Short mmCIF file of C-alpha atoms in Angstrom, two decimals:
data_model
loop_
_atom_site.label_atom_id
_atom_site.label_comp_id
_atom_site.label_asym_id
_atom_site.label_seq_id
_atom_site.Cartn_x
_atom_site.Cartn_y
_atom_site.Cartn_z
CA UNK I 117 9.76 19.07 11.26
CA UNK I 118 6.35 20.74 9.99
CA UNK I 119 5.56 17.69 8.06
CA UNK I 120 6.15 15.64 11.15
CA UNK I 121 3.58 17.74 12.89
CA UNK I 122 0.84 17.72 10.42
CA UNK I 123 1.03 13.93 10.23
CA UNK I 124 1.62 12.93 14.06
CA UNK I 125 -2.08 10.80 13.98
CA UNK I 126 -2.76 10.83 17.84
CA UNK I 127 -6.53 9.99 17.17
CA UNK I 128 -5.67 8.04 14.40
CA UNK I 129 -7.91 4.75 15.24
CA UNK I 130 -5.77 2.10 13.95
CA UNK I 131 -5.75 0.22 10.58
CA UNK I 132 -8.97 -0.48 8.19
CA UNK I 133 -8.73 -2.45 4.87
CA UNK I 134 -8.42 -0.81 1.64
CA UNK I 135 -11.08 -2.38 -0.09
CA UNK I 136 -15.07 -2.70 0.43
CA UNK I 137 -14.32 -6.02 -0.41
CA UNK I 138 -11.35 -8.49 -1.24
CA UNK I 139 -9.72 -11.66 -1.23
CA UNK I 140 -5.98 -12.23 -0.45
CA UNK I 141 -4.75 -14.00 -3.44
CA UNK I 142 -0.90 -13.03 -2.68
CA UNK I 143 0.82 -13.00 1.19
CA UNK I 144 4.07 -11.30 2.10
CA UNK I 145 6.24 -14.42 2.59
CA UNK I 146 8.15 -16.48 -0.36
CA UNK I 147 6.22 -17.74 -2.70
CA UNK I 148 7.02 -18.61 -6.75
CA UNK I 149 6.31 -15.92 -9.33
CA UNK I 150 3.73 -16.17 -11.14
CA UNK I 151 5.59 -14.30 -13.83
CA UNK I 152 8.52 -16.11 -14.11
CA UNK I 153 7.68 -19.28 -12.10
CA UNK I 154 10.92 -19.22 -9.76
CA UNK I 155 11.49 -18.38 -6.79
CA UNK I 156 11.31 -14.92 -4.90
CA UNK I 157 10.22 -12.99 -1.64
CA UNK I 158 7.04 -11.31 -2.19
CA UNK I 159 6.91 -7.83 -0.74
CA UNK I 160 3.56 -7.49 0.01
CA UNK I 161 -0.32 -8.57 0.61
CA UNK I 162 -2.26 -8.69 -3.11
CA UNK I 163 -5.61 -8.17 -3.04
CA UNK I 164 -8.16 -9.55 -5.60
CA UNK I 165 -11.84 -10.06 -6.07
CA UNK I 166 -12.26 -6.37 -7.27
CA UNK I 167 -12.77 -4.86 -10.68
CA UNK I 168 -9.81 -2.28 -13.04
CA UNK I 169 -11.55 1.32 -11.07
CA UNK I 170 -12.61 0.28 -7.67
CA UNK I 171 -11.71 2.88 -4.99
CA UNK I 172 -8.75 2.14 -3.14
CA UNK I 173 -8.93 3.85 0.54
CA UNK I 174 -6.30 4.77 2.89
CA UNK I 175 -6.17 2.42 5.53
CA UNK I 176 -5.18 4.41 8.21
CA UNK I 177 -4.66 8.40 8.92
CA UNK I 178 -1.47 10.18 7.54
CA UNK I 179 -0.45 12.32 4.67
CA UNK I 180 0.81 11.30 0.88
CA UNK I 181 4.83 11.14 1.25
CA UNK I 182 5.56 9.24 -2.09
CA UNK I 183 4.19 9.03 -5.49
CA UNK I 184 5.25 7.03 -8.24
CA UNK I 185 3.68 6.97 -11.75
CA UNK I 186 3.68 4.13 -14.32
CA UNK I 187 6.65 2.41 -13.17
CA UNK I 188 7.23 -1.25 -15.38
CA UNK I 189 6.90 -3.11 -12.02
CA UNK I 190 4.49 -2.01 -9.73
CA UNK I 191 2.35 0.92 -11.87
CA UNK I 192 1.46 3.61 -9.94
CA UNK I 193 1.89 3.79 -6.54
CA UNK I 194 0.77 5.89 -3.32
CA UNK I 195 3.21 5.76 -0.01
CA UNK I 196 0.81 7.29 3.03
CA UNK I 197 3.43 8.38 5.62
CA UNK I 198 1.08 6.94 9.63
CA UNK I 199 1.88 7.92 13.19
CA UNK I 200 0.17 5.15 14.96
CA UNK I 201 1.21 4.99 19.02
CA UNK I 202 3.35 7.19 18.34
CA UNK I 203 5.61 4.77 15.83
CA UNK I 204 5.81 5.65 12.43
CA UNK I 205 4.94 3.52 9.39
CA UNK I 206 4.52 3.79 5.56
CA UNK I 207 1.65 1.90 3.67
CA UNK I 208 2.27 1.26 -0.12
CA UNK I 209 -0.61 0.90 -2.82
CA UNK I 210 0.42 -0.56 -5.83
CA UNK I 211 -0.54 -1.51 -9.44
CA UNK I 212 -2.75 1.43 -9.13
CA UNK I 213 -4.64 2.54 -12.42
CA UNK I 214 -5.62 6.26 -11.49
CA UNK I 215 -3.81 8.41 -8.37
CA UNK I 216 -6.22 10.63 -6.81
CA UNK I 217 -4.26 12.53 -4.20
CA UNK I 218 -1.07 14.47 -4.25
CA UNK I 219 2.28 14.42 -2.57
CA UNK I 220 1.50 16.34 0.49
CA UNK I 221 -1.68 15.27 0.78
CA UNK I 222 -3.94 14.66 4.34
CA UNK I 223 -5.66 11.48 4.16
CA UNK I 224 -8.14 9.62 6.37
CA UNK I 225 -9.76 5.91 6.69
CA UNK I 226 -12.38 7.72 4.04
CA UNK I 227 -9.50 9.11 1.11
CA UNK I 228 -9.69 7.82 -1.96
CA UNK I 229 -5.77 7.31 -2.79
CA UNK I 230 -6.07 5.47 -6.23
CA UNK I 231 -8.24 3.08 -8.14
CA UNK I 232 -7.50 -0.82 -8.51
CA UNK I 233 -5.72 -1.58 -11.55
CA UNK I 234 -2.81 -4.11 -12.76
CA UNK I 235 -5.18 -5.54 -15.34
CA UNK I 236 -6.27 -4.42 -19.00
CA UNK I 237 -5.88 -0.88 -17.81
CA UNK I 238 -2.03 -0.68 -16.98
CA UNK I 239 -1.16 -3.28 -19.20
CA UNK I 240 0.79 -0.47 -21.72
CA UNK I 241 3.76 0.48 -19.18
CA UNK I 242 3.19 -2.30 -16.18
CA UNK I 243 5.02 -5.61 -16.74
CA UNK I 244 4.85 -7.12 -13.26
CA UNK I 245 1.16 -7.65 -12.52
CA UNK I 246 -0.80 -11.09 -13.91
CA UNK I 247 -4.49 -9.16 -13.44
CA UNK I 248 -6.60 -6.43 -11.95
CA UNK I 249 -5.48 -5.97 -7.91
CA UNK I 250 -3.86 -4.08 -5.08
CA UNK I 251 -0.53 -4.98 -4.12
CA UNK I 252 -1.01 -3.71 -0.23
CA UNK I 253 2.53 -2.61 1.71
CA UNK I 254 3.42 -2.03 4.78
CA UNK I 255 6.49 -0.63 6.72
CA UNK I 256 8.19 0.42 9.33
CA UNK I 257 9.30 4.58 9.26
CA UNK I 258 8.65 6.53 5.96
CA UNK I 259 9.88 5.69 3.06
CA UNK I 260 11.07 8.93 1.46
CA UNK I 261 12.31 11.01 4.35
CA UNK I 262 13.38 8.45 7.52
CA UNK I 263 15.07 6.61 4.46
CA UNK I 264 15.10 7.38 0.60
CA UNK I 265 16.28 3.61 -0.67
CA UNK I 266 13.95 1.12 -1.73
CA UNK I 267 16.10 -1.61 -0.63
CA UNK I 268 16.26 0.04 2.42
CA UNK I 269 11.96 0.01 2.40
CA UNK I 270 11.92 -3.80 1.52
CA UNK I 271 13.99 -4.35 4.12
CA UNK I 272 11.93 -2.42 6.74
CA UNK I 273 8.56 -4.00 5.31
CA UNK I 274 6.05 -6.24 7.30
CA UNK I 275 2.82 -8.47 6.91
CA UNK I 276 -0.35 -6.83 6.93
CA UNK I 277 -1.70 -9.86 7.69
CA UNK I 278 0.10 -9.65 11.29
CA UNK I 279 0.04 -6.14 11.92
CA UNK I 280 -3.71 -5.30 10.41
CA UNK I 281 -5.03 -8.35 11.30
CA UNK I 282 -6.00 -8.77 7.87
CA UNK I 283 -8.29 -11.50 7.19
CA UNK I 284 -8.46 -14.01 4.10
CA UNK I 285 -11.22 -11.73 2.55
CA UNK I 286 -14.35 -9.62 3.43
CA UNK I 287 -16.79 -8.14 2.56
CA UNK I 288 -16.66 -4.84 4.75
CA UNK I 289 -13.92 -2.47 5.41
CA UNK I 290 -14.46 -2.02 9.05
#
């Protein structure tokens, strides 16, 4: 119950993007793989336009709850636990090339969680990525303490696009 303490957000302003820049090249919705051209439900919003390194930001207030490092599909990847009106959500940041936080961590709009990578960079241990981007999630409670399943965390995931408001790209994270 500490942990829930140190992360209840009250100020916590809401969602930002987690790029300077970006274009959505990838939506959460069905789509066809582009790795093995059939069929399948993709899990969250990819982000292009953005060279292997760029900074990868938080996009809302919360503390690191997850980490996973150089798994085959999906790289490394940051889960930000976010109280926002008092409901709790997890973001995801995938295909990551460096993690710069820690479990445990406080983060705000301005943390650096990772770098962009998926591309050249990850290619040695990451099989599920077709170039350099951010595969953006977002869900509902936190992934890792409200529920420790990943099928459980796919099926609590939603569209950034509806909850953030995320546009088709920009050019400005706020």
């Amino acid at each position: 119950e500490a942990c829930q303490a140190r992360v209840n957000t009250t100020n916590n302003l809401g969602w930002t993007k987690p790029l300077a820049k970006g274009k959505v090249t990838s939506y959460f919705a069905n789509r066809v793989s582009p790795i093995t051209g059939k069929a399948e439900f993709h899990s969250g919003t990819d982000i292009g336009g953005n060279a292997e390194g760029t900074s990868v930001y938080a996009i809302a207030s919360g503390i690191v709850g997850k980490i996973v490092r150089k798994a085959s599909c999906g790289g490394n990847q940051v889960y930000v636990w976010h109280t926002i009106n008092g409901k709790r959500y997890t973001t995801c940041y995938m295909h990551l090339l460096t993690i710069n936080v820690s479990l445990g961590t406080k983060v705000t709009v301005n943390t650096v969680v990772g770098t962009v990578g998926g591309g050249k960079g990850t290619r040695g241990w990451e099989t599920c990525s077709t170039g350099a981007h951010l595969h953006l999630g977002l869900g509902t409670g936190w992934y890792g303490q409200t529920y420790t399943s990943y099928s459980t965390w796919r099926s609590n995931l939603l569209s950034a696009k509806d909850v953030m408001k995320l546009p088709n790209s920009w050019s400005s994270r706020y």
